[in-house]
Coordinates of C-alpha atoms and ligand atoms in Angstrom, one line a residue:
M8 CA 23.8 28.9 16.1
T9 CA 23.1 25.1 16.3
T10 CA 26.1 22.6 16.2
Q11 CA 25.8 20.5 13.1
V12 CA 24.7 17.2 13.5
Y13 CA 23.6 14.2 11.6
N14 CA 20.5 12.4 12.8
F15 CA 20.4 8.8 11.9
S16 CA 17.2 8.4 13.7
A17 CA 14.5 5.6 12.3
G18 CA 11.8 7.8 13.6
P19 CA 10.5 10.4 14.9
A20 CA 13.2 11.1 12.2
V21 CA 15.4 14.3 11.0
L22 CA 13.3 16.9 9.1
P23 CA 14.4 19.1 6.2
K24 CA 16.2 22.5 8.1
E25 CA 14.3 24.4 5.6
V26 CA 10.9 23.5 6.9
L27 CA 12.1 23.6 10.5
Q28 CA 13.0 27.4 9.4
Q29 CA 10.2 28.6 7.9
A30 CA 7.7 26.7 10.9
A31 CA 9.6 28.8 13.4
S32 CA 9.8 32.0 11.6
E33 CA 5.5 31.4 11.2
M34 CA 4.8 30.2 14.7
L35 CA 3.6 33.0 16.5
D36 CA 1.4 34.8 13.4
W37 CA 1.1 32.5 10.2
H38 CA 0.5 34.6 7.3
G39 CA -0.7 37.8 9.3
S40 CA -3.4 35.6 10.7
G41 CA -2.1 36.8 14.2
M42 CA -2.3 32.7 15.0
S43 CA -0.2 29.9 15.3
V44 CA -1.5 27.8 13.2
M45 CA -1.9 25.4 16.5
E46 CA -4.5 27.6 17.5
M47 CA -6.5 27.6 14.7
S48 CA -9.9 25.9 14.4
H49 CA -9.6 23.1 11.8
R50 CA -12.7 24.7 10.1
G51 CA -11.6 28.1 9.7
P52 CA -10.7 29.3 6.4
E53 CA -7.1 29.6 7.2
F54 CA -6.5 25.8 8.6
I55 CA -8.6 25.0 5.3
S56 CA -6.2 26.6 2.8
I57 CA -3.2 24.7 4.6
Y58 CA -5.0 21.4 4.2
R59 CA -6.4 21.6 0.8
Q60 CA -2.7 22.8 -0.1
A61 CA -1.2 19.4 1.6
E62 CA -3.5 17.2 -0.1
A63 CA -3.2 18.3 -3.6
D64 CA 0.9 18.7 -3.5
L65 CA 0.8 15.3 -2.1
R66 CA -1.3 14.4 -4.9
E67 CA 0.6 15.8 -7.4
L68 CA 4.2 14.4 -5.7
L69 CA 2.8 10.7 -5.5
A70 CA 0.4 11.1 -9.3
V71 CA -2.7 10.0 -7.0
P72 CA -5.2 9.0 -9.3
A73 CA -9.0 11.2 -8.9
N74 CA -10.5 7.6 -8.0
Y75 CA -8.7 7.4 -4.7
K76 CA -8.9 9.5 -1.3
I77 CA -6.1 10.9 0.7
L78 CA -7.1 10.9 4.4
F79 CA -4.8 12.4 7.1
M80 CA -5.7 10.2 10.1
Q81 CA -4.5 9.6 13.8
G82 CA -3.5 6.0 15.8
G83 CA 0.2 5.5 13.6
G84 CA 1.1 2.9 11.5
L85 CA 0.0 0.1 13.9
G86 CA -3.3 1.6 14.6
Q87 CA -3.4 1.1 10.4
N88 CA -2.9 -2.8 11.5
A89 CA -6.6 -2.7 13.0
I90 CA -8.3 -0.2 11.1
I91 CA -7.6 -1.4 7.9
P92 CA -8.8 -5.2 8.6
M93 CA -12.2 -3.4 10.1
N94 CA -12.6 -0.9 7.0
L95 CA -12.1 -4.1 4.3
V96 CA -12.9 -7.2 5.6
G97 CA -16.8 -6.6 5.5
C98 CA -16.5 -7.5 1.6
C99 CA -16.0 -11.3 2.4
A100 CA -18.1 -14.0 3.7
Q101 CA -17.0 -13.7 7.6
P102 CA -14.7 -14.9 9.0
A103 CA -12.8 -13.5 5.8
T104 CA -9.1 -14.5 5.0
I105 CA -6.5 -11.8 4.7
D106 CA -2.9 -12.7 2.8
F107 CA 0.4 -11.9 4.4
V108 CA 3.8 -11.8 3.3
H109 CA 6.1 -11.8 6.4
T110 CA 9.2 -10.2 5.8
G111 CA 10.0 -8.5 9.0
S112 CA 9.4 -6.9 12.6
W113 CA 6.6 -4.8 10.8
S114 CA 4.6 -7.1 8.7
G115 CA 4.7 -9.0 11.7
K116 CA 3.2 -7.1 14.1
S117 CA 0.2 -6.6 11.4
I118 CA -0.1 -10.5 10.9
K119 CA -0.3 -10.6 14.7
E120 CA -3.1 -8.1 14.8
A121 CA -5.2 -8.6 11.7
K122 CA -6.2 -12.0 14.0
R123 CA -8.4 -10.4 15.8
Y124 CA -10.3 -9.4 12.8
A125 CA -10.2 -12.4 10.1
H126 CA -8.4 -16.0 9.3
V127 CA -5.1 -14.8 8.3
N128 CA -2.9 -16.7 5.6
V129 CA 0.9 -16.1 5.8
A130 CA 1.4 -16.6 2.1
A131 CA 5.1 -16.5 2.3
S132 CA 7.3 -15.5 4.9
S133 CA 11.3 -15.3 5.1
E134 CA 11.8 -15.7 9.0
A135 CA 13.5 -18.9 8.5
S136 CA 16.4 -17.0 6.8
G137 CA 16.5 -14.2 9.2
F138 CA 14.5 -11.7 7.1
T139 CA 17.2 -11.2 4.5
G140 CA 15.0 -10.5 1.7
V141 CA 11.5 -10.9 0.0
P142 CA 10.3 -14.3 -1.2
P143 CA 10.3 -14.8 -4.6
Q144 CA 6.2 -14.4 -5.9
A145 CA 6.1 -17.4 -7.7
S146 CA 6.4 -19.3 -3.8
W147 CA 3.7 -17.0 -2.3
N148 CA 0.9 -19.3 -1.3
L149 CA -2.6 -16.9 -1.8
S150 CA -5.6 -17.7 -1.2
P151 CA -8.6 -18.0 -3.5
G152 CA -11.0 -14.7 -2.6
A153 CA -9.0 -13.5 0.0
A154 CA -10.3 -10.1 1.2
Y155 CA -6.7 -8.5 0.5
L156 CA -3.0 -8.7 0.2
H157 CA -1.1 -6.9 2.9
I158 CA 2.7 -6.0 2.5
C159 CA 5.4 -4.3 4.2
T160 CA 7.2 -2.5 1.2
N161 CA 10.0 -1.5 3.2
E162 CA 10.7 -3.0 6.8
T163 CA 12.5 -0.2 8.9
I164 CA 14.2 -3.0 11.4
D165 CA 15.3 -5.7 8.9
G166 CA 16.6 -3.0 6.3
V167 CA 14.4 -5.0 3.7
E168 CA 12.7 -2.8 0.7
Y169 CA 10.5 -4.4 -2.0
N170 CA 12.1 -4.1 -5.5
F171 CA 8.7 -5.2 -7.5
V172 CA 5.2 -4.8 -7.3
P173 CA 3.4 -7.9 -6.8
E174 CA 1.5 -9.3 -9.8
I175 CA -2.0 -10.8 -8.1
D176 CA -5.5 -11.3 -9.2
P177 CA -6.7 -7.9 -9.9
K178 CA -10.0 -8.5 -7.5
V179 CA -7.4 -8.6 -4.6
P180 CA -6.5 -5.1 -3.5
I181 CA -3.0 -4.8 -2.5
V182 CA -2.6 -3.1 1.2
A183 CA 0.9 -1.7 1.7
D184 CA 2.5 0.0 4.5
M185 CA 5.0 2.3 2.8
S186 CA 5.9 3.8 6.7
S187 CA 9.4 4.6 6.3
H188 CA 9.6 4.8 2.5
I189 CA 6.9 6.7 0.8
L190 CA 8.4 9.8 -0.9
S191 CA 11.3 8.1 -1.1
R192 CA 10.8 6.7 -4.9
R193 CA 8.1 6.8 -7.6
I194 CA 5.4 4.1 -7.5
D195 CA 2.3 3.7 -9.1
V196 CA -0.6 4.0 -6.7
S197 CA -3.1 2.2 -9.3
K198 CA -1.3 -1.1 -8.5
Y199 CA -2.8 -0.7 -4.7
G200 CA -5.7 -0.3 -3.0
V201 CA -4.4 1.3 0.4
I202 CA -1.3 2.9 0.7
F203 CA -0.5 3.8 4.4
A204 CA 2.3 5.7 6.4
G205 CA 2.9 7.0 9.9
A206 CA 3.8 10.6 8.9
Q207 CA 7.2 10.5 11.8
K208 CA 9.9 8.6 9.2
N209 CA 9.5 10.5 6.0
I210 CA 6.7 12.8 6.3
G211 CA 6.8 15.3 9.4
P212 CA 5.7 14.9 12.9
A213 CA 4.7 12.1 14.6
G214 CA 0.8 11.6 15.5
L215 CA -0.3 12.1 11.5
T216 CA -0.9 8.9 10.0
L217 CA -1.5 9.3 5.7
V218 CA -3.5 6.9 4.3
I219 CA -4.7 6.7 0.5
V220 CA -7.8 4.8 -0.3
R221 CA -9.1 3.5 -4.1
D222 CA -12.7 4.4 -3.3
D223 CA -14.3 1.5 -4.6
L224 CA -13.2 0.1 -1.3
L225 CA -14.9 2.6 1.3
E226 CA -17.7 0.3 1.5
D227 CA -16.5 -2.6 3.0
A228 CA -16.5 -1.8 6.6
L229 CA -17.4 -4.1 9.7
P230 CA -20.4 -2.3 11.9
I231 CA -17.8 -2.6 14.8
C232 CA -15.4 0.0 13.0
P233 CA -15.3 3.2 15.2
S234 CA -16.8 6.1 13.3
A235 CA -13.7 8.2 13.2
F236 CA -11.6 5.2 11.7
N237 CA -14.3 4.5 9.5
F238 CA -12.2 5.7 5.7
K239 CA -15.7 6.2 4.4
T240 CA -16.6 8.5 7.1
V241 CA -13.0 10.1 7.1
A242 CA -13.0 10.7 3.5
E243 CA -16.8 12.2 3.7
H244 CA -15.8 14.8 6.0
E245 CA -12.1 15.6 4.2
S246 CA -10.6 14.2 7.4
M247 CA -12.5 16.4 10.0
F248 CA -15.1 14.0 10.8
N249 CA -13.2 15.2 14.0
T250 CA -10.3 17.1 15.0
P251 CA -7.6 16.3 12.8
P252 CA -3.9 16.7 13.9
T253 CA -3.5 20.2 12.9
Y254 CA 0.0 20.8 13.2
A255 CA 1.0 17.9 12.1
I256 CA -1.0 18.5 8.6
Y257 CA 1.3 21.9 8.3
I258 CA 4.3 20.5 8.8
A259 CA 3.6 17.7 6.6
G260 CA 2.4 20.3 4.0
L261 CA 5.4 22.2 4.4
V262 CA 7.3 18.9 3.7
F263 CA 5.6 18.3 0.2
A264 CA 6.1 22.0 -0.7
H265 CA 10.0 21.7 -0.1
L266 CA 9.4 18.2 -2.2
K267 CA 8.5 20.1 -5.0
R268 CA 10.5 22.0 -4.7
L269 CA 13.4 19.9 -4.9
G270 CA 12.2 18.3 -7.8
G271 CA 9.6 16.3 -6.6
V272 CA 9.8 12.3 -5.9
A273 CA 12.0 11.5 -8.9
A274 CA 14.3 13.8 -8.0
M275 CA 14.8 12.7 -4.1
E276 CA 14.9 9.0 -5.5
K277 CA 17.8 9.7 -7.6
I278 CA 19.5 11.2 -4.4
N279 CA 18.7 8.8 -2.6
I280 CA 20.0 5.6 -5.0
E281 CA 23.5 7.7 -4.7
K282 CA 23.5 8.1 -0.5
A283 CA 22.2 4.0 -0.3
R284 CA 24.8 3.2 -2.8
L285 CA 27.9 5.7 -1.1
L286 CA 26.8 4.0 2.5
Y287 CA 26.5 0.2 1.5
A288 CA 29.8 0.5 -0.5
A289 CA 31.9 1.6 2.8
L290 CA 30.2 -1.4 4.8
D291 CA 30.9 -3.8 2.2
A292 CA 34.2 -2.6 1.4
D293 CA 35.8 -5.1 3.9
D294 CA 34.5 -7.8 6.7
F295 CA 35.1 -5.1 9.3
Y296 CA 31.3 -4.4 9.2
Q297 CA 28.3 -6.6 7.8
N298 CA 25.3 -6.2 6.2
R299 CA 22.8 -9.2 6.4
V300 CA 20.3 -8.4 3.8
S301 CA 20.8 -10.0 0.3
H302 CA 21.9 -7.0 -2.5
E303 CA 18.6 -7.0 -4.2
F304 CA 16.6 -6.2 -1.3
R305 CA 18.9 -3.7 1.0
S306 CA 16.8 -0.7 1.6
R307 CA 17.4 2.7 0.4
M308 CA 16.0 4.1 3.3
N309 CA 17.3 2.1 6.7
V310 CA 20.4 0.4 6.9
P311 CA 21.1 -2.1 9.4
F312 CA 24.9 -3.2 9.8
Y313 CA 26.9 -4.7 12.4
L314 CA 30.4 -4.6 13.4
R315 CA 32.4 -7.7 13.0
D316 CA 33.5 -7.3 16.3
E317 CA 30.6 -6.6 19.1
S318 CA 32.8 -5.6 22.0
L319 CA 33.3 -2.5 19.8
N320 CA 29.7 -1.1 19.6
E321 CA 30.2 1.1 22.7
K322 CA 33.2 2.7 21.4
F323 CA 31.9 3.1 18.0
L324 CA 28.5 4.8 19.4
A325 CA 30.5 7.4 21.6
G326 CA 32.6 8.2 18.5
A327 CA 30.1 8.5 16.1
K328 CA 28.3 11.2 18.8
A329 CA 31.1 12.7 19.2
R330 CA 31.3 13.7 15.5
G331 CA 27.7 14.9 15.5
L332 CA 26.3 11.9 13.9
L333 CA 23.5 10.8 16.2
Q334 CA 21.0 7.8 16.6
L335 CA 23.5 5.1 15.0
K336 CA 22.4 2.7 17.6
G337 CA 20.1 -0.6 15.9
H338 CA 16.8 -1.5 16.8
K339 CA 16.9 -3.3 20.3
S340 CA 15.0 -6.4 18.9
V341 CA 18.2 -7.1 16.4
G342 CA 20.8 -5.4 18.0
G343 CA 23.6 -3.4 16.0
M344 CA 23.7 -0.7 14.1
R345 CA 21.3 1.3 11.9
A346 CA 21.2 4.3 9.7
S347 CA 18.2 5.8 8.7
I348 CA 18.8 8.2 5.5
Y349 CA 15.3 9.4 4.6
N350 CA 15.3 12.2 2.5
A351 CA 15.8 14.6 5.0
M352 CA 18.9 13.4 5.3
P353 CA 21.5 15.1 3.0
L354 CA 24.2 13.6 0.9
E355 CA 27.0 15.5 3.5
G356 CA 25.3 13.0 5.9
V357 CA 25.6 10.2 4.6
Q358 CA 29.7 11.3 3.3
A359 CA 30.2 12.0 7.1
L360 CA 29.2 8.6 7.9
V361 CA 31.4 7.1 5.8
D362 CA 34.4 8.9 6.7
Y363 CA 33.6 7.8 9.6
L364 CA 33.3 4.4 9.2
N365 CA 36.5 4.2 7.2
E366 CA 38.3 5.9 9.9
F367 CA 37.0 3.6 12.8
A368 CA 37.7 0.8 10.8
G369 CA 41.4 1.9 10.5
R370 CA 41.3 2.6 6.3
Ligands
LIG423 C1 7.0 2.8 12.3 C2 6.6 2.2 11.5 C3 5.4 1.6 11.9 C4 4.9 1.6 13.0 O1 4.4 3.4 13.3 P1 3.5 3.8 14.3 O2 3.1 5.1 14.3 O3 4.6 3.8 15.7 O4 2.6 3.1 15.0 C5 4.5 0.8 11.3 N1 5.1 0.2 9.7 C6 6.4 0.6 9.7 C7 6.9 0.1 8.3 C8 7.4 1.5 10.2 O5 8.4 2.3 10.0

């Protein structure tokens, strides 16, 4: 018997119980092979079948068009902040220009890293208002001939989520960091040039990074781009130019199959809307708690909040822990609290948190 807890970690984060149970039951002997997935050659028929099924299921879940490659890489979201410029800016006269919209900590880190490879234009920023929303697109100062536009569609620390897809010059690809909300809502992949996501938020274990890239963008790498991080090389080798993170891919594949059984991304989106509605309603009920993000850009996945009386923070966290509500402490850069309510957080978990919020506020 394990203790019933609800884990609100921002990442690595909660995984579906069914997936962990299946992985446990297959740990020593995968499908009668006599081997653990961890012990298999990535080039053997067993792992190749695991890989191909994961790829196909993800393609189906996100309706990824045929002219996009799905790459299973390493290096995390932060790795992609260098890998993407190295793969995309070779298209243009050097130094190329990359446009960014700065909406919080993660787009901020992307900006910093990209400066090593290109000229960076911050087309818009919500920093002055404390990262509480996305600047309206009409205010963006985009560069003519930019190599691409980079946005972070869900800012995990600030709790800010895009509620629109930018409409820009179709010749300029949009690169989207979807690390913390991929598979949580329907998206139109064809609107983007590159989508990337570290797996440890909404997909699976840390160590796997997902990249979805339009195939005409595979030709623009800088000569300095390492082969193992060159999108074209990785694509040509079905993500097996070097050894991929095999066990993480296997778990991600179990998550994809699980999501399909639940009805896919549309079904997840419906539940996620309901979970977020419940939680924000409890935070908004009076001024005991506060979420500072403007309502239209409030993230459905990451909900940062503050206690009006911050001297109660430790008491709040201790009481939460005693009820099995774990990892609610906010990111150290912003303080306060944060509840991450990814796909694998059940409605009952959010309800348990809401009950505690009400009780602690004395309602
Ligand atoms: C977690 C996160 C990252 C960083 O991922 P690493 O795997 O730690 O490099 C990047 N972007 C966003 C939006 C994230 O939430």
